[in-house]
CSV table of C-alpha atoms in Angstrom, one decimal:
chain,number,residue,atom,x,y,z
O,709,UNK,CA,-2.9,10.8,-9.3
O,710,UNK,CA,0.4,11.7,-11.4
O,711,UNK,CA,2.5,12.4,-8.2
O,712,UNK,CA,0.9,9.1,-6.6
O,713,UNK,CA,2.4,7.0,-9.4
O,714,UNK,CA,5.3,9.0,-9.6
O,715,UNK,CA,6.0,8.1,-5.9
O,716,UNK,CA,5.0,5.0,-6.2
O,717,UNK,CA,7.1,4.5,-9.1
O,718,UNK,CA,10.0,6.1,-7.0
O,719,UNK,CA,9.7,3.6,-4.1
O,720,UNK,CA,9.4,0.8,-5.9
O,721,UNK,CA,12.7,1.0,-7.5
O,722,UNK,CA,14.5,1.6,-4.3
O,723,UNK,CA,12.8,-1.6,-3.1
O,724,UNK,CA,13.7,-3.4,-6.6
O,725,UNK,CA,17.2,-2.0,-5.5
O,726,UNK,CA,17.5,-3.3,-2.2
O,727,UNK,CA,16.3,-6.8,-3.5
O,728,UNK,CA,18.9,-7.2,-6.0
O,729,UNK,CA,21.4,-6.2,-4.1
O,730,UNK,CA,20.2,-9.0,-1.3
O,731,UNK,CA,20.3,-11.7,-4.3
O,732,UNK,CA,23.9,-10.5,-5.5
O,733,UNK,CA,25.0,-10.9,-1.8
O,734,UNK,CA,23.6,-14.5,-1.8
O,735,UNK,CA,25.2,-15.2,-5.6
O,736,UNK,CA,28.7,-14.0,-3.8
O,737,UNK,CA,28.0,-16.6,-0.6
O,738,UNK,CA,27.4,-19.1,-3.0
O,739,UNK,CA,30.2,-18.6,-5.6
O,740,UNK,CA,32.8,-18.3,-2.0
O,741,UNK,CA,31.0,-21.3,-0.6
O,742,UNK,CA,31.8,-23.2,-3.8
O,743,UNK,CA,35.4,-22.4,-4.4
O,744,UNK,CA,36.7,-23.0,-0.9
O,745,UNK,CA,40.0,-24.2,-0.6
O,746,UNK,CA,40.5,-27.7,1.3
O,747,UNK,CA,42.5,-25.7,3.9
O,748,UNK,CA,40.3,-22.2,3.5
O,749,UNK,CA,37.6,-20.3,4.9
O,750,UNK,CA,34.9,-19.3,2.9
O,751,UNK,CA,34.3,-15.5,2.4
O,752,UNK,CA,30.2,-15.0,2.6
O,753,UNK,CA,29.7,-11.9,1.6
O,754,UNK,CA,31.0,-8.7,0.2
O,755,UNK,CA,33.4,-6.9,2.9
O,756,UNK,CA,33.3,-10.2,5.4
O,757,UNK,CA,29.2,-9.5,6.2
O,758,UNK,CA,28.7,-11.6,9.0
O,759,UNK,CA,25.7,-14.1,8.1
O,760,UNK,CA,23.9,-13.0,11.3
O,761,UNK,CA,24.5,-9.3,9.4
O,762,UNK,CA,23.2,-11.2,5.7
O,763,UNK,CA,20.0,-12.8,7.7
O,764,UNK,CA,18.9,-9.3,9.1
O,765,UNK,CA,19.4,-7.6,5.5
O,766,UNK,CA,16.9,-9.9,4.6
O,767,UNK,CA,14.9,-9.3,6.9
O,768,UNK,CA,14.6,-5.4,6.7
O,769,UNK,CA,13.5,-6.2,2.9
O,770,UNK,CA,9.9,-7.3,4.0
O,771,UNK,CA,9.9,-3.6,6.2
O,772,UNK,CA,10.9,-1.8,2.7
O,773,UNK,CA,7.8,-4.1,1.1
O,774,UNK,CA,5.0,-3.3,3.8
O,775,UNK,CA,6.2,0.4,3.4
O,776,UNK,CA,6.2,0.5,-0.5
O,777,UNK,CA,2.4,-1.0,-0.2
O,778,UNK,CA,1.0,0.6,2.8
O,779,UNK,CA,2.4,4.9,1.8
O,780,UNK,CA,1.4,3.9,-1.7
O,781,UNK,CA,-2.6,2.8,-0.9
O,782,UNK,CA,-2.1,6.0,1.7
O,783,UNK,CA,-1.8,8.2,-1.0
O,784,UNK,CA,-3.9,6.3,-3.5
O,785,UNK,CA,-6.9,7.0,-1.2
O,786,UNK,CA,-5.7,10.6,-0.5
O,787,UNK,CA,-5.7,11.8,-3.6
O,788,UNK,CA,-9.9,10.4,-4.0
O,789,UNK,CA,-10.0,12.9,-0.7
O,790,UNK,CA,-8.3,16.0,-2.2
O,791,UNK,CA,-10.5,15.4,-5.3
O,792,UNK,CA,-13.3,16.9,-3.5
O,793,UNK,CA,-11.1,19.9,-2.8
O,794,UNK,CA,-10.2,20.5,-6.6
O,795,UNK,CA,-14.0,20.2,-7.6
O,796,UNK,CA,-15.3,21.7,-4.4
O,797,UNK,CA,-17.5,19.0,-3.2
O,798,UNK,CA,-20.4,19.4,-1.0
O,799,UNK,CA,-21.7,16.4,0.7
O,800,UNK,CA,-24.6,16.2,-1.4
O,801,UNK,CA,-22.7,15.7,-4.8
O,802,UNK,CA,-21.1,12.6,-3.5
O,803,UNK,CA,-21.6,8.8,-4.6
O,804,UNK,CA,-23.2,7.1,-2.1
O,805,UNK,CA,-20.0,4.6,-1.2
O,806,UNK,CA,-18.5,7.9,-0.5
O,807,UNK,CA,-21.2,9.5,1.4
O,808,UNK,CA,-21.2,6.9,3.7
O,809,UNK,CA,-17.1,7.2,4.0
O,810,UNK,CA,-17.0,11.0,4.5
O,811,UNK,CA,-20.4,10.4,7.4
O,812,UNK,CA,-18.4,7.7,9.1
O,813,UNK,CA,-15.3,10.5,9.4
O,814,UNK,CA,-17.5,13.3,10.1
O,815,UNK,CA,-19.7,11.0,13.2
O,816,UNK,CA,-16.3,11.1,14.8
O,817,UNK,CA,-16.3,14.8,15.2
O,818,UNK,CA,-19.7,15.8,15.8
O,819,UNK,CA,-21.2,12.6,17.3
O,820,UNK,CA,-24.5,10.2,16.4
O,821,UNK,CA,-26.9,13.4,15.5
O,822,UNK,CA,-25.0,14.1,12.4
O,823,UNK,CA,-28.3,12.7,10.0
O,824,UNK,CA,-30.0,15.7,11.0
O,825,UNK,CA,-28.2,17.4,8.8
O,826,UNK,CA,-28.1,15.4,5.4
O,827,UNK,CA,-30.5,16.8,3.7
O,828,UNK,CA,-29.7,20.6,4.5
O,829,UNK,CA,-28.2,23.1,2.3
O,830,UNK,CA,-26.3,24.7,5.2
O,831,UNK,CA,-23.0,25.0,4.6
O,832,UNK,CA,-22.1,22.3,7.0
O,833,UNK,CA,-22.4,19.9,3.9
O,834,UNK,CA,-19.2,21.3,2.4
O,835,UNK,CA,-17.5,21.4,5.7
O,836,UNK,CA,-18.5,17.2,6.2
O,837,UNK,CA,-16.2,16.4,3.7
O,838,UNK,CA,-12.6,17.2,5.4
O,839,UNK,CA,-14.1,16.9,9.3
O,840,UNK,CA,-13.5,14.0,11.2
O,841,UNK,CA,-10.7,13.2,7.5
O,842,UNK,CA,-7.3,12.1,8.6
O,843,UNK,CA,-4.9,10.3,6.0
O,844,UNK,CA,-2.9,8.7,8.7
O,845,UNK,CA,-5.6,7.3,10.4
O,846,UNK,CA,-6.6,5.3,6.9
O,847,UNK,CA,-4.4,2.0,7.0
O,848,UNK,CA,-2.8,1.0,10.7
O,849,UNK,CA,0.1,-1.7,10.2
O,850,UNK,CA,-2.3,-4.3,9.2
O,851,UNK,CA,-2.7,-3.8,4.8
O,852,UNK,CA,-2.5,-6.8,2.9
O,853,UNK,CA,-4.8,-7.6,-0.1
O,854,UNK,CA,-7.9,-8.5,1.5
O,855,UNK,CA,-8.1,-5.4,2.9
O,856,UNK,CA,-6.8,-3.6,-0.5
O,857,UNK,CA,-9.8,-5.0,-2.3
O,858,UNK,CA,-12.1,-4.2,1.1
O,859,UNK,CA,-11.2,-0.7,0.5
O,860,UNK,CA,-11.7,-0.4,-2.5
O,861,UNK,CA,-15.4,-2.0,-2.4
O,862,UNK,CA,-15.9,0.7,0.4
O,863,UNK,CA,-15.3,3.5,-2.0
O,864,UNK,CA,-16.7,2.1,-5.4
O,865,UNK,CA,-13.3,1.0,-7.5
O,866,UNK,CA,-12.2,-2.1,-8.2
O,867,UNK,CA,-8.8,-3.7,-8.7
O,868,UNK,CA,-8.0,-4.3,-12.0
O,869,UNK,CA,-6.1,-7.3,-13.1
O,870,UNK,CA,-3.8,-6.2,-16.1
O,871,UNK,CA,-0.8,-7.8,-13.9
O,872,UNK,CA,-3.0,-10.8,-12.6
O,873,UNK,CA,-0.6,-13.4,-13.6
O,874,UNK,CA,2.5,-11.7,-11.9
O,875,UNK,CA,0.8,-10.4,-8.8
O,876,UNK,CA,-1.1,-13.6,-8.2
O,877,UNK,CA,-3.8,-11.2,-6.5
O,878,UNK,CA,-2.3,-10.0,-4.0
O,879,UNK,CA,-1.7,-13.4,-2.2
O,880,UNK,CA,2.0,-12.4,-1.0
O,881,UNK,CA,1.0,-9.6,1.1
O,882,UNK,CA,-0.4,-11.7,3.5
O,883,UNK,CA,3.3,-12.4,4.6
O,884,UNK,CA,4.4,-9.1,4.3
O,885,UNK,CA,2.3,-7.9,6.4
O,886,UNK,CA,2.2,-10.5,9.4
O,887,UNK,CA,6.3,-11.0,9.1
O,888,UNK,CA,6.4,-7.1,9.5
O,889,UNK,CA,4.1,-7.0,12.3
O,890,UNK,CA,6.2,-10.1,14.2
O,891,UNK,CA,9.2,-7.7,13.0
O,892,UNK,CA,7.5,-4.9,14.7
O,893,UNK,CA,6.3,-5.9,17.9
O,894,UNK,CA,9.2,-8.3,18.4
O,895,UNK,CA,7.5,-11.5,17.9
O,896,UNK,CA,10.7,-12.4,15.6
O,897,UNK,CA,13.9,-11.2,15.6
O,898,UNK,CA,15.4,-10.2,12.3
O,899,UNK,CA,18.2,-13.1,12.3
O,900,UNK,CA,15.1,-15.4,12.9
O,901,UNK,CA,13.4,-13.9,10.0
O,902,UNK,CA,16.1,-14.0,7.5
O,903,UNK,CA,17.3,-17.3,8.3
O,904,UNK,CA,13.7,-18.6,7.0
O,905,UNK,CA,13.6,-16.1,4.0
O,906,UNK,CA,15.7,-16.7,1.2
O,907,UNK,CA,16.9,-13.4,-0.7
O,908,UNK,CA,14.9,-14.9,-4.0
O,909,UNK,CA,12.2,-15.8,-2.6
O,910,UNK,CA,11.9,-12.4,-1.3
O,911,UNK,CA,12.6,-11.0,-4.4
O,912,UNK,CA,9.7,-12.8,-5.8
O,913,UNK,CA,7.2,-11.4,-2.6
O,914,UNK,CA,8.5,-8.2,-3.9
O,915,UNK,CA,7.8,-8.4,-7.6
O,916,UNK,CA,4.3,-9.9,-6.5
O,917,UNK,CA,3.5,-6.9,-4.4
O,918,UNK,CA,4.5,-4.1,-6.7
O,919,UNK,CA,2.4,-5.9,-9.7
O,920,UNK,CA,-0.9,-5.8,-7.2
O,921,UNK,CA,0.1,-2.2,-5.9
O,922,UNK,CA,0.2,-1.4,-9.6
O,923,UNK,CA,-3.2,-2.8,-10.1
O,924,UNK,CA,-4.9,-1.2,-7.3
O,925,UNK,CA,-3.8,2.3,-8.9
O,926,UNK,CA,-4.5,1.8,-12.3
O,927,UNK,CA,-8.0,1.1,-10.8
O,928,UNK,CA,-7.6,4.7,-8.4
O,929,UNK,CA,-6.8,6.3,-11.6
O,930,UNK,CA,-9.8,4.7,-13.4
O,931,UNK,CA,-11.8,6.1,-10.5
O,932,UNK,CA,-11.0,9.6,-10.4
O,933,UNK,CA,-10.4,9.7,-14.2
O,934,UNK,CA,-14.2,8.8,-15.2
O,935,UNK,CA,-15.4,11.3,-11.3
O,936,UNK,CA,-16.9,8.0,-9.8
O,937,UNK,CA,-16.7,9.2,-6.3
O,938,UNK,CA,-19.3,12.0,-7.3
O,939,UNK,CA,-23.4,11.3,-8.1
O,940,UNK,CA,-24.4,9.7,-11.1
O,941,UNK,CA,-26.1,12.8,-11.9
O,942,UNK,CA,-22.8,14.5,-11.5
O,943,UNK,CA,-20.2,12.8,-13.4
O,944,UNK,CA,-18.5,13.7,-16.3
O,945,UNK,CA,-20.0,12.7,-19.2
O,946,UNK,CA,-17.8,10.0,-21.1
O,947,UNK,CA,-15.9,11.6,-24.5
């Protein structure tokens, strides 16, 4: 979980970045806009950006957003998967939200007979675990927080609210997501989008979405920390 929040922590300053720098373009457009001269043009950005150039900026920051949340809940799930390496799981020693996880990933392999096998000590129970398992197969293009907190209801952690106030649980996501999707299948174009987006607004979507993201790991972390993906009788016993 250390080089998930390192990463994380990595991406979400590059998106921080990119968002400041969209608001200081805006605070130049503004400040030209304001000190026109009667017979002047106005310079909008810095270099002579077009505003056609300015709209699609903004519009690339809700792709750096849905990419910040979507490879950070990636790897946030991941590293619950490669937990089961480290400790050597069998199928047996799991919890049962992740029993029924690692069945639903292993009937994709083997097919609808796979229950004949659950009670067995044949070594098929360690190889369950990482058949049918694919981390890019987790999310596809369509994260926001609904399906955050879905998640993590399917594997037994919760999100926990130490940045409730900031994140406003999750509700920004929702746009992220659908204004990427438009963006992505062409829906929208990106001088569409960033005519309707203001570079603080976005900002504020952004600052939203990393608080949640932050959230939702703390509560990974809690997860893994106290073993909660394994059997009651299995986990660690608390210091």
């Amino acid at each position: 979980m250390v080089e998930v929040r390192d990463l994380f922590d990595r991406r979400r300053n590059e998106v921080d970045r990119y968002l400041e720098f969209l608001v200081a373009i805006d605070d130049v457009r503004a400040n030209a806009i304001a000190h026109v001269p009667d017979d002047g043009e106005a310079v909008f950005a810095p270099g002579g950006m077009s505003r056609e150039l300015v709209k699609t900026l903004r519009a690339n920051g809700y792709l750096l957003i849905y990419n910040l949340v979507e490879s950070t809940m990636t790897n946030a799930i991941d590293a619950i998967h490669r937990c089961f390496d480290v400790d050597e799981c069998e199928f047996s020693a799991l919890s049962e939200h992740l029993k029924k996880i690692v069945l639903e990933n292993f009937k994709r392999v083997i097919g609808n007979g796979s229950e004949k096998v659950l009670g067995s000590d044949h070594p098929v129970q360690r190889a369950m675990i990482t058949l049918g398992y694919n981390k890019e197969a987790i999310f596809s293009g369509n994260l926001d927080a609904r399906e955050i907190r879905e998640t993590a209801s399917r594997y037994g952690f919760q999100v926990v609210e130490r940045n409730a106030a900031e994140s406003r649980g999750g509700i920004g996501l929702k746009s992220v997501k659908d204004t990427r999707n438009n963006l992505a299948h062409g829906k929208q174009s990106f001088e569409e989008c960033g005519q309707q987006t203001s570079a603080d607004s976005l900002r504020t979507t952004g600052r939203e979405a990393i608080a949640y993201l932050s959230d939702a790991l703390a509560g990974v972390e809690d997860f893994v920390k106290e073993g909660r993906y394994l059997s009651p009788q299995r986990q660690p016993s608390p210091p």
